CSV table of C-alpha atoms and ligand atoms in Angstrom, one decimal:
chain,number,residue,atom,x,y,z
A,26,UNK,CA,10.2,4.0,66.7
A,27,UNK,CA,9.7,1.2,64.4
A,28,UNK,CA,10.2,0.6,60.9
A,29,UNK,CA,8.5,-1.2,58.2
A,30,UNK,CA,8.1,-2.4,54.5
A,31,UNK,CA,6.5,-4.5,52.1
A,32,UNK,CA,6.4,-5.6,48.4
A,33,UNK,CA,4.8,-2.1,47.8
A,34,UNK,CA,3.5,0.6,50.1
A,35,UNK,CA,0.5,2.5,48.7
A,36,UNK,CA,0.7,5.6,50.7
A,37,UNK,CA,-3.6,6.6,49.9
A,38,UNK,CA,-3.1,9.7,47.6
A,39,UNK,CA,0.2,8.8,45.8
A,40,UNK,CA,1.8,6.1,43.9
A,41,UNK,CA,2.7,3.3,45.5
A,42,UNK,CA,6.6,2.8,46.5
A,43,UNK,CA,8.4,-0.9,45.8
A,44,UNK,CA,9.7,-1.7,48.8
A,45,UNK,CA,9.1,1.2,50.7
A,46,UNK,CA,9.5,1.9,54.2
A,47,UNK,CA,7.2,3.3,56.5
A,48,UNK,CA,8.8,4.8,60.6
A,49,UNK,CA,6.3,5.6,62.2
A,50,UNK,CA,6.4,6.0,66.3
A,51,UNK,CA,4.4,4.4,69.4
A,52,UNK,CA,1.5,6.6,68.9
A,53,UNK,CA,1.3,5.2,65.2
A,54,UNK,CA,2.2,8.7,63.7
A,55,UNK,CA,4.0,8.8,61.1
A,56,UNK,CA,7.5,10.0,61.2
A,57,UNK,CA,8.9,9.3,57.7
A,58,UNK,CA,8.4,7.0,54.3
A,59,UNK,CA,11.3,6.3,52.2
A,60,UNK,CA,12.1,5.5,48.7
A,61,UNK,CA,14.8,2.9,48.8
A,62,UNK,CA,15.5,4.6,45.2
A,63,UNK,CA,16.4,7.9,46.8
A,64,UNK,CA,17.7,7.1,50.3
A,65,UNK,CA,19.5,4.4,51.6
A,66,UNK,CA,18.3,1.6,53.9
A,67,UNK,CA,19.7,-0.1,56.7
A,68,UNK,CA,17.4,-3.4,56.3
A,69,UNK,CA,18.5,-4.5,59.8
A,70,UNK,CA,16.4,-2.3,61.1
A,71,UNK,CA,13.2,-3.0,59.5
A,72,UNK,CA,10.5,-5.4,59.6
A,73,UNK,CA,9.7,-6.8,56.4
A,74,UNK,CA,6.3,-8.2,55.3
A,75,UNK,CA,4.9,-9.8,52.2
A,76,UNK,CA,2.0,-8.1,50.3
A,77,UNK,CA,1.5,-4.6,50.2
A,78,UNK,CA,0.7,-1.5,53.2
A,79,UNK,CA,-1.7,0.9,52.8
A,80,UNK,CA,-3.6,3.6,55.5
A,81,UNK,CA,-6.2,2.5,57.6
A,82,UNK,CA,-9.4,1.9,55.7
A,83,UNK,CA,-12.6,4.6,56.0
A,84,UNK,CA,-15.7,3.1,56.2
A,85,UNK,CA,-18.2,5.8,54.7
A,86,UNK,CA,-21.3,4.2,55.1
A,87,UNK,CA,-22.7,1.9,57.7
A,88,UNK,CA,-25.6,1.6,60.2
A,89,UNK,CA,-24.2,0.1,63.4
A,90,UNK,CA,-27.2,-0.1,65.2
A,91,UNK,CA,-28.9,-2.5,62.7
A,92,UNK,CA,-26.2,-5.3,63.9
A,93,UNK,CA,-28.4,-7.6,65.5
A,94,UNK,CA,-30.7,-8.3,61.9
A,95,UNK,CA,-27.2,-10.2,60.8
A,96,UNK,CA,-28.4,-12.9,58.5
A,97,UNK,CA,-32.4,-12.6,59.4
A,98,UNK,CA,-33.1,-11.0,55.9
A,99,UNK,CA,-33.5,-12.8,53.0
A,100,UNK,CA,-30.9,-12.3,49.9
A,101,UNK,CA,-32.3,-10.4,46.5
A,102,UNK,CA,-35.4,-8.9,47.8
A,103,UNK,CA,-35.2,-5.7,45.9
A,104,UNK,CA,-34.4,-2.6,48.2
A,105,UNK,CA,-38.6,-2.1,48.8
A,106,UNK,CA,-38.5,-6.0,49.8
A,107,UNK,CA,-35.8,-5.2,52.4
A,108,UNK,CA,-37.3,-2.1,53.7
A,109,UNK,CA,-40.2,-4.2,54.5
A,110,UNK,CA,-38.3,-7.0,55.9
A,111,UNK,CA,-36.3,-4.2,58.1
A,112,UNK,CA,-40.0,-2.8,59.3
A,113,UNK,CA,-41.4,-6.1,60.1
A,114,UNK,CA,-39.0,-7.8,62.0
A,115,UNK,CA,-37.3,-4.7,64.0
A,116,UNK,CA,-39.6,-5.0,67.2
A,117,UNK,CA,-38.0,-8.4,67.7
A,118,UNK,CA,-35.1,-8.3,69.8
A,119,UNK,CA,-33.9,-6.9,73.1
A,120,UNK,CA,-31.8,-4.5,74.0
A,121,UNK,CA,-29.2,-6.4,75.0
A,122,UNK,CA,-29.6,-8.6,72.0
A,123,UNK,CA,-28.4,-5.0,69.9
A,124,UNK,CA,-26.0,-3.7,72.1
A,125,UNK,CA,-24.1,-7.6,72.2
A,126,UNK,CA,-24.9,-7.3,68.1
A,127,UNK,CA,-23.4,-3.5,67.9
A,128,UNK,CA,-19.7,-4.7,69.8
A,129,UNK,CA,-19.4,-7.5,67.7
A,130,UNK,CA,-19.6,-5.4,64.5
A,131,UNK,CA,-17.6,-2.8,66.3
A,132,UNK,CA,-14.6,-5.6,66.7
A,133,UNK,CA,-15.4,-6.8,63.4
A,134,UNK,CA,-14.7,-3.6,61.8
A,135,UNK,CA,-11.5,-2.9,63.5
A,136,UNK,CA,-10.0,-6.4,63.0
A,137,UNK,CA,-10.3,-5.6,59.4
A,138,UNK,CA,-8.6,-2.6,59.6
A,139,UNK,CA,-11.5,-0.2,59.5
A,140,UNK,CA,-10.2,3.0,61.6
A,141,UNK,CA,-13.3,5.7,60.9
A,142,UNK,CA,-17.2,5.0,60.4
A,143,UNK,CA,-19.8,7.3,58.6
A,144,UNK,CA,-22.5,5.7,60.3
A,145,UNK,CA,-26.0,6.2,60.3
A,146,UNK,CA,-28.7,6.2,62.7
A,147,UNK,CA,-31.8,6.5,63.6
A,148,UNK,CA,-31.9,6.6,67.2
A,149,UNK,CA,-29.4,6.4,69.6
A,150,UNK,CA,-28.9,2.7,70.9
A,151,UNK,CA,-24.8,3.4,69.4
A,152,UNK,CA,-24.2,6.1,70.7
A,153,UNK,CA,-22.4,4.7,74.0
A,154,UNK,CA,-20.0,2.8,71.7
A,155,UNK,CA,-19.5,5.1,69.8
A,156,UNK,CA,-18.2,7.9,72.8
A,157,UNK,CA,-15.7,5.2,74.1
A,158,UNK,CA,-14.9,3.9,71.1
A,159,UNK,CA,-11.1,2.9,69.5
A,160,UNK,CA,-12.9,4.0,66.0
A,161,UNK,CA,-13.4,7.5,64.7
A,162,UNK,CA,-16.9,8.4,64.0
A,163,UNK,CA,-19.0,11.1,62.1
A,164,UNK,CA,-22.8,10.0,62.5
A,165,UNK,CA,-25.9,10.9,60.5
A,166,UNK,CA,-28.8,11.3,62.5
A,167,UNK,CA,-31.2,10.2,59.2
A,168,UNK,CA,-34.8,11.4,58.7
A,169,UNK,CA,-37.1,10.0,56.2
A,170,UNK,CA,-40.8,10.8,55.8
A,171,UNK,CA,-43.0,10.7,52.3
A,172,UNK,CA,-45.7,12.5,53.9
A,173,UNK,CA,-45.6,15.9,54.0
A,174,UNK,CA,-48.0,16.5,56.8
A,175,UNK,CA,-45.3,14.6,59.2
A,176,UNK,CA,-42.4,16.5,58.1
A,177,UNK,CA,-42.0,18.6,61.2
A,178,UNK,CA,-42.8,15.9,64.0
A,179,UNK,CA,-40.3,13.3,61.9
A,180,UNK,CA,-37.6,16.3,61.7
A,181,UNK,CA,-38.3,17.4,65.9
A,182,UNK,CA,-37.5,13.9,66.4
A,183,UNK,CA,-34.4,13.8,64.5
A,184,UNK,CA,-33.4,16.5,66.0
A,185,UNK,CA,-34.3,15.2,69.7
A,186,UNK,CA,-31.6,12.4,68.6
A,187,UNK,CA,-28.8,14.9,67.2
A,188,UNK,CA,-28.9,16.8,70.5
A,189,UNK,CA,-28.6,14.0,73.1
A,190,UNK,CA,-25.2,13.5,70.6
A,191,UNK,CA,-22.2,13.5,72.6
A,192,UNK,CA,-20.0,15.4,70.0
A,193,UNK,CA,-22.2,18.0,67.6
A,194,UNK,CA,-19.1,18.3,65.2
A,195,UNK,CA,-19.3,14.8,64.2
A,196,UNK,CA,-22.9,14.5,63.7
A,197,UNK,CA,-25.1,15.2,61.2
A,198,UNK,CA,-29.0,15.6,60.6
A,199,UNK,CA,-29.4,14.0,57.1
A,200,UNK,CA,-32.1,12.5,54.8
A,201,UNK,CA,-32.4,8.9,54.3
A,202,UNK,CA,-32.9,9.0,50.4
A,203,UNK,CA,-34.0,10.9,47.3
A,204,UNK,CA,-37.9,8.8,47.6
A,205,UNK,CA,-38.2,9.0,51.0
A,206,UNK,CA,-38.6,12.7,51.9
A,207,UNK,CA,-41.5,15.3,51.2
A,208,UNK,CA,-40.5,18.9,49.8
A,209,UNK,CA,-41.0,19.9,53.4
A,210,UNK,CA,-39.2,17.8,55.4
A,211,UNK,CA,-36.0,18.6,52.8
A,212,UNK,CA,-36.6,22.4,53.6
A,213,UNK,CA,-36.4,21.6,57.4
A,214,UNK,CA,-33.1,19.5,56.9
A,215,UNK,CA,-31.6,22.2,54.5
A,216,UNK,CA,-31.8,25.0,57.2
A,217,UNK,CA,-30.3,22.9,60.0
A,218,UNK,CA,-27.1,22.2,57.4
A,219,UNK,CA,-26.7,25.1,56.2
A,220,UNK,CA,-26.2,26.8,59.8
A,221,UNK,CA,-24.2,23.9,61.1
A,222,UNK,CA,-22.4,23.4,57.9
A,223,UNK,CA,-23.4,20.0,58.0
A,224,UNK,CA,-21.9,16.5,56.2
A,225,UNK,CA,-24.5,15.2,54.3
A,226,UNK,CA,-25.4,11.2,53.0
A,227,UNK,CA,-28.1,10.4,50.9
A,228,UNK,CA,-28.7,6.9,49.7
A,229,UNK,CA,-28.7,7.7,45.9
A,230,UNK,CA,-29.9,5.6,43.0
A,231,UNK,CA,-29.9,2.0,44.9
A,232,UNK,CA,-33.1,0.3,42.9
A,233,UNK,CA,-33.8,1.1,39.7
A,234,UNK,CA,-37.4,1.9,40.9
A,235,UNK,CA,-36.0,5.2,42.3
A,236,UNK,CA,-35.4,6.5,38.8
A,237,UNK,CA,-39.0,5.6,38.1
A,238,UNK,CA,-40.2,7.3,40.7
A,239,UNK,CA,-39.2,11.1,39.9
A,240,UNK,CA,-39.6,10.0,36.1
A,241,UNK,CA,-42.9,8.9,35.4
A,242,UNK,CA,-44.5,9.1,38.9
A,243,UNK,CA,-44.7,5.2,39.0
A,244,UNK,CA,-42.8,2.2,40.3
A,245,UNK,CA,-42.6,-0.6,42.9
A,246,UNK,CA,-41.0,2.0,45.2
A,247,UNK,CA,-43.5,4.6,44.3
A,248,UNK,CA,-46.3,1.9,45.1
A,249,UNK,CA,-44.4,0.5,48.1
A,250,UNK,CA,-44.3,4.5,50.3
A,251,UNK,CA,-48.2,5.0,48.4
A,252,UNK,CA,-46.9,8.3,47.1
A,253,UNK,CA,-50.1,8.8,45.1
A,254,UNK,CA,-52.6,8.5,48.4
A,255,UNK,CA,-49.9,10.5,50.5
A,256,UNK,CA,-49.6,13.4,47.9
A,257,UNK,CA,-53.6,13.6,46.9
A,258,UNK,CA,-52.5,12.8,43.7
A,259,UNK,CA,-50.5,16.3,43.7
A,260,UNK,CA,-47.1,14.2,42.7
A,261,UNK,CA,-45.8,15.4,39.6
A,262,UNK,CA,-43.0,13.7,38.0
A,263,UNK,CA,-40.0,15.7,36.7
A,264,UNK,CA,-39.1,13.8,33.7
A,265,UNK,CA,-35.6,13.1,35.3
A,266,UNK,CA,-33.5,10.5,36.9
A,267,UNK,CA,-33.8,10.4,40.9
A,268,UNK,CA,-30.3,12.5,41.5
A,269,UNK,CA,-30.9,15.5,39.5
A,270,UNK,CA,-34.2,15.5,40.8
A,271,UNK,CA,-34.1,15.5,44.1
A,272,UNK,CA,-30.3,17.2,45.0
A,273,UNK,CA,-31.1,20.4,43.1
A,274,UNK,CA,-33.9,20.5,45.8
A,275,UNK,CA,-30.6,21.3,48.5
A,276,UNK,CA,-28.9,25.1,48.5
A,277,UNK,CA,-25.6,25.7,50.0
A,278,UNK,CA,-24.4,22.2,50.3
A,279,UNK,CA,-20.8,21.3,52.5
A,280,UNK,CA,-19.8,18.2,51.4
A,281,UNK,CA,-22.4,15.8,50.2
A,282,UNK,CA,-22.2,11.4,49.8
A,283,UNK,CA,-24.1,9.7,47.4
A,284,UNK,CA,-24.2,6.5,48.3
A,285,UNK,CA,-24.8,3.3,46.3
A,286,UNK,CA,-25.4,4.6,43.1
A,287,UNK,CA,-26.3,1.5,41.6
A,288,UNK,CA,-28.4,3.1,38.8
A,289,UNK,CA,-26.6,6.4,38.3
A,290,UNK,CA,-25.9,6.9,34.5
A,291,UNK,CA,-23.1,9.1,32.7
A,292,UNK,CA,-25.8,11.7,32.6
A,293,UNK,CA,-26.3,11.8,37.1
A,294,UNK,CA,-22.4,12.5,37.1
A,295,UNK,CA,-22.6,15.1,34.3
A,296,UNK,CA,-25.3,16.8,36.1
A,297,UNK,CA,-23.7,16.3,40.0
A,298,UNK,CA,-20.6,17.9,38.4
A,299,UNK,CA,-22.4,20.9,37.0
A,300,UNK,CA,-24.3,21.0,40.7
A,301,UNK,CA,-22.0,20.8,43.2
A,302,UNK,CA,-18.2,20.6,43.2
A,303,UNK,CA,-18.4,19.3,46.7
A,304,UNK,CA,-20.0,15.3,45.9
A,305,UNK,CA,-18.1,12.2,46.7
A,306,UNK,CA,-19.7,9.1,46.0
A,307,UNK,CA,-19.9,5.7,48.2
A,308,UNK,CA,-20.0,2.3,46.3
A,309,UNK,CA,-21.5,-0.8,49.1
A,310,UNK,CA,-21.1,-3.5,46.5
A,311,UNK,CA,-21.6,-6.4,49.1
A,312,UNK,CA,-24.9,-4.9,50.0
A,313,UNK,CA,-25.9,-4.0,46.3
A,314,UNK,CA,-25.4,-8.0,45.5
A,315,UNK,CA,-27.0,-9.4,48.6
A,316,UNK,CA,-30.3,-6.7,48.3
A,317,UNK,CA,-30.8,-6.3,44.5
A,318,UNK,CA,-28.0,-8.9,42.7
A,319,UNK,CA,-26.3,-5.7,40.8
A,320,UNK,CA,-23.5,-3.9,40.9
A,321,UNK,CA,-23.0,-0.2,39.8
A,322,UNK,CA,-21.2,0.7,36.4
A,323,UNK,CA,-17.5,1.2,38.1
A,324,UNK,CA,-16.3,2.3,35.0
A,325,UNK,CA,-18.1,5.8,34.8
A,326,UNK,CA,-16.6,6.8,38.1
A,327,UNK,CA,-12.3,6.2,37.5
A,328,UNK,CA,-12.5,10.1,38.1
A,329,UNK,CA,-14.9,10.5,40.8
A,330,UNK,CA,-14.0,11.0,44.1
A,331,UNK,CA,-15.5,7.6,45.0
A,332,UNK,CA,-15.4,6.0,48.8
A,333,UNK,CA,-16.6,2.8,50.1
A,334,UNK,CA,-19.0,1.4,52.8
A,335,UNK,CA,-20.1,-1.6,53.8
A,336,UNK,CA,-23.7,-0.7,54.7
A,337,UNK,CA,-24.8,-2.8,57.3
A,338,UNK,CA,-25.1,-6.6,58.8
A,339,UNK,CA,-28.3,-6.9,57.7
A,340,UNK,CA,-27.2,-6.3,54.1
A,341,UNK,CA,-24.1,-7.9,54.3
A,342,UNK,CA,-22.3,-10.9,55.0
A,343,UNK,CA,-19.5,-8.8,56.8
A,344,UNK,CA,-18.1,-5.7,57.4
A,345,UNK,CA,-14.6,-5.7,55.6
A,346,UNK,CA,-13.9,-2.5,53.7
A,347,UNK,CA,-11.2,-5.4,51.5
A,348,UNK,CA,-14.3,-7.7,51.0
A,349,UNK,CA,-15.7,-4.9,49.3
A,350,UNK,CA,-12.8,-4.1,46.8
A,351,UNK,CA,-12.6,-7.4,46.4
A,352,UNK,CA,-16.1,-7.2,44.7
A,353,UNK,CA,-15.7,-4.3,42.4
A,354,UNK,CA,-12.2,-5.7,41.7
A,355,UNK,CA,-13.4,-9.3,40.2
A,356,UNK,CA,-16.5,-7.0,38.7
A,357,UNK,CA,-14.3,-4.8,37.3
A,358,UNK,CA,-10.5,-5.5,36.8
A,359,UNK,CA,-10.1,-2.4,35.2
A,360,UNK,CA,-10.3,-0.3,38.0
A,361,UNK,CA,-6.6,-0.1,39.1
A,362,UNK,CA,-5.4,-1.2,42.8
A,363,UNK,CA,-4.3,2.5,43.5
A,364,UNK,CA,-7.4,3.9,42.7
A,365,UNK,CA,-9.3,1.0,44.9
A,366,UNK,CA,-6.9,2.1,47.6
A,367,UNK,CA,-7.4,6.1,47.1
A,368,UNK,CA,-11.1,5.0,47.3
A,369,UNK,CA,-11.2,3.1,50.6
A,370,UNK,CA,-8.6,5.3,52.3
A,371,UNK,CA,-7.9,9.5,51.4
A,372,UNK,CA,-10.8,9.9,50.0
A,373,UNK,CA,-13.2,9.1,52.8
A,374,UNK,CA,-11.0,10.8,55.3
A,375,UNK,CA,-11.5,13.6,52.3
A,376,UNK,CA,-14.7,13.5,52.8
A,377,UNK,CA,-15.0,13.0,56.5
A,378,UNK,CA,-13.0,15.8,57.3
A,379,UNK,CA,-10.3,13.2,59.4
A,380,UNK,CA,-7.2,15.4,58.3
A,381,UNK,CA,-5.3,12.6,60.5
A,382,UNK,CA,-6.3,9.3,59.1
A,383,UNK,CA,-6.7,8.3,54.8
A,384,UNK,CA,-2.8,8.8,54.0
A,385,UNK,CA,0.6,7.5,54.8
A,386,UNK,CA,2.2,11.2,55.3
A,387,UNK,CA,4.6,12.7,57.8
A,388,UNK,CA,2.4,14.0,60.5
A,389,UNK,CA,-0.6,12.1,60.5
A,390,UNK,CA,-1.8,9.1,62.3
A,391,UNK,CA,-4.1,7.1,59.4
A,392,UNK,CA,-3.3,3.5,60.8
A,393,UNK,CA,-1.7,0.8,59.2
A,394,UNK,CA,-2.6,-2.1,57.3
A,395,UNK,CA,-0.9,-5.0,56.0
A,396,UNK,CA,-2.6,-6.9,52.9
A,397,UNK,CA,-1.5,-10.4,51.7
A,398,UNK,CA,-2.1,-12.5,49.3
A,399,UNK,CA,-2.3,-9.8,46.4
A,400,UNK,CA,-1.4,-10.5,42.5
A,401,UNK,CA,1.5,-8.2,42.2
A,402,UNK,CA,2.1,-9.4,39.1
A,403,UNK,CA,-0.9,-7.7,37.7
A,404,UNK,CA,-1.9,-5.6,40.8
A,405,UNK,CA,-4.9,-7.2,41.4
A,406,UNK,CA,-6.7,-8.2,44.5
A,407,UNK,CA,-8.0,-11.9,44.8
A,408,UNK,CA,-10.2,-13.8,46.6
A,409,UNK,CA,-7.6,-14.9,49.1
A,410,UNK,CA,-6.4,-11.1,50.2
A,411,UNK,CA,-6.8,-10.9,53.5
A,412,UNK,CA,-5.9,-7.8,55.8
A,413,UNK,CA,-4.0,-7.4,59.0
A,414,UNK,CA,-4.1,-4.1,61.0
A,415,UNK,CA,-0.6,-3.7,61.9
B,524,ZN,ZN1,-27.5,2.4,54.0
């Protein structure tokens, strides 16, 4: 059994505890935390550390298996820039060159105190990580298509990934984004969640050409996927932002992530409230500043069940769930350190469905980090915070 504390434990769902201590046993479950206010320590008996404790962070969006592109894409191409990018230079490497790529980032995330991945993919060069794997993974088999005469071969090949899956209750078949698939292809993807009560991710709102899009039937992404031409000209614009849109499209939803949100307004979150009491939304700040050099509105979301993600190595300089709050903290101070924490820890385990991990509580298991070099005078992370999995 050991025994630890800090300047502050922030437990993932409650407020933190000055000088709290965490016992927690050799299988990292924990056994106790106690409020030196209400119970008395023996201090010989436990470590102490500088800096404050928190779970085990939740990583609620990534693609692993776009590893190996690490650095090969240029910086604030716009997201139909980096789509192309991703489609031009993908036929380049070896197999071995991804599967060296996909441990690294593996290692990478668990150094930085990453303990469960919503991960994406499109085929299934992860999956063998994954089924050994010290990580805990839920993975999105994704599906994209804009044309709706493909809809069923693009959705039987999806669904020829799911299967060869090694674990069907922590995979999903899901659809890449609100531009990228036709009216049919949703309908497929709608039947298959609803009968396996399925997760769903959607990348929502990431280039302000989406909104465009579903508005006025025009825009760089709406030229880029040739929406006219693949339509016959049928494409008739709603009038709307991209969310409200394209989600109402979805019946029967389990719980849904909205990730990126870059260009979601007051009015998306109004409107995802009246939809849906099941959304959570994903911020991937590094990724939003190294594809389109903007960050979200953090403000509108302090209530939100918000997560984070670190998208992948092609859109990011690392994958550090604390790199990422360190973004949205110097973007926006106002958002507190507890809510950052709620957001990188419970709420993605929320979200996940990993009842173990997100939380310091008796019982469960979430992992343990230790992060240093934090303001505690004004409980704000810096540039120099750096995390320790304990
Ligand atoms: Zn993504």
């Amino acid at each position: 059994m050991k025994k630890i504390s800090a300047d502050y434990i922030y437990p993932g769902n409650t407020p933190p505890i000055k000088n709290g201590v965490v016992v927690y046993d050799a299988n990292g479950k924990i056994i106790d935390i106690l409020n030196p206010i209400e119970t008395e320590i023996n201090w010989h008996e436990v470590v102490k550390y500088e800096g404050i404790i928190c779970p085990g962070f939740i990583n609620t969006h990534c693609h692993l298996e776009l590893s190996y592109l690490k650095g090969k894409i240029a910086e604030q191409t716009k997201l139909h820039g980096f789509v192309k990018d991703i489609i031009s230079l993908r036929e380049n490497f070896s197999d071995e060159e991804r599967f060296n790529a996909i441990t690294l980032a593996e290692q990478e995330m668990i150094e930085n105190g990453i303990v469960a991945v919503g991960d994406i993919s499109n085929g299934s060069s992860t999956f063998k990580h994954k089924e050994k794997s010290l990580l805990s993974y839920h993975t999105f088999i994704e599906v994209f298509g804009s044309d709706p005469k493909i809809a069923q071969d693009a959705f039987n090949h999806s669904q020829a990934v799911y299967n060869s899956y090694f674990d069907h209750k922590r995979a999903s078949i899901t659809p890449h984004a609100t531009y990228s698939v036709s009216d049919n292809l949703v309908q497929l993807i709608n039947v298959h969640a609803i009968d396996n009560n399925s997760l769903i991710s959607i990348h929502n709102q990431e280039t302000a050409s989406e909104n465009a899009f579903f508005k006025e039937g025009n825009g760089a992404m709406f030229d880029f996927l040739n929406i006219a031409e693949k339509t016959n000209n049928q494409f008739i614009p709603t009038g709307k932002n991209a969310l409200s849109s394209f989600l109402g499209k979805y019946k029967e939803l389990n719980n849904t992530l909205l990730v990126h949100n870059t260009f979601t307004e007051k009015e998306d979150i109004e409107w995802a409230h009246k939809y849906a009491d099941n959304i959570f939304w994903c911020f991937c700040p590094n990724a939003n500043q190294y594809i389109e050099g903007q960050q979200p509105d953090y403000s509108i979301f302090k209530k939100e069940r918000c997560t984070i993600g670190t998208d992948s190595l092609a859109s990011n300089w690392s994958l550090s769930i604390l790199d990422e709050l360190k973004t949205i903290s110097k973007n926006d101070p106002t958002i507190s350190l507890t809510t950052l924490i709620k957001w990188a820890t419970y709420n993605g385990a929320q979200f996940l469905g990993f009842e173990k991990l997100g939380s310091i509580e008796k019982g469960k298991s979430p992992g343990l980090n230790l992060i240093e070099n934090v303001d505690l005078d004004n409980f704000l992370l810096n540039q120099k915070s750096c995390v320790t999995a304990l």
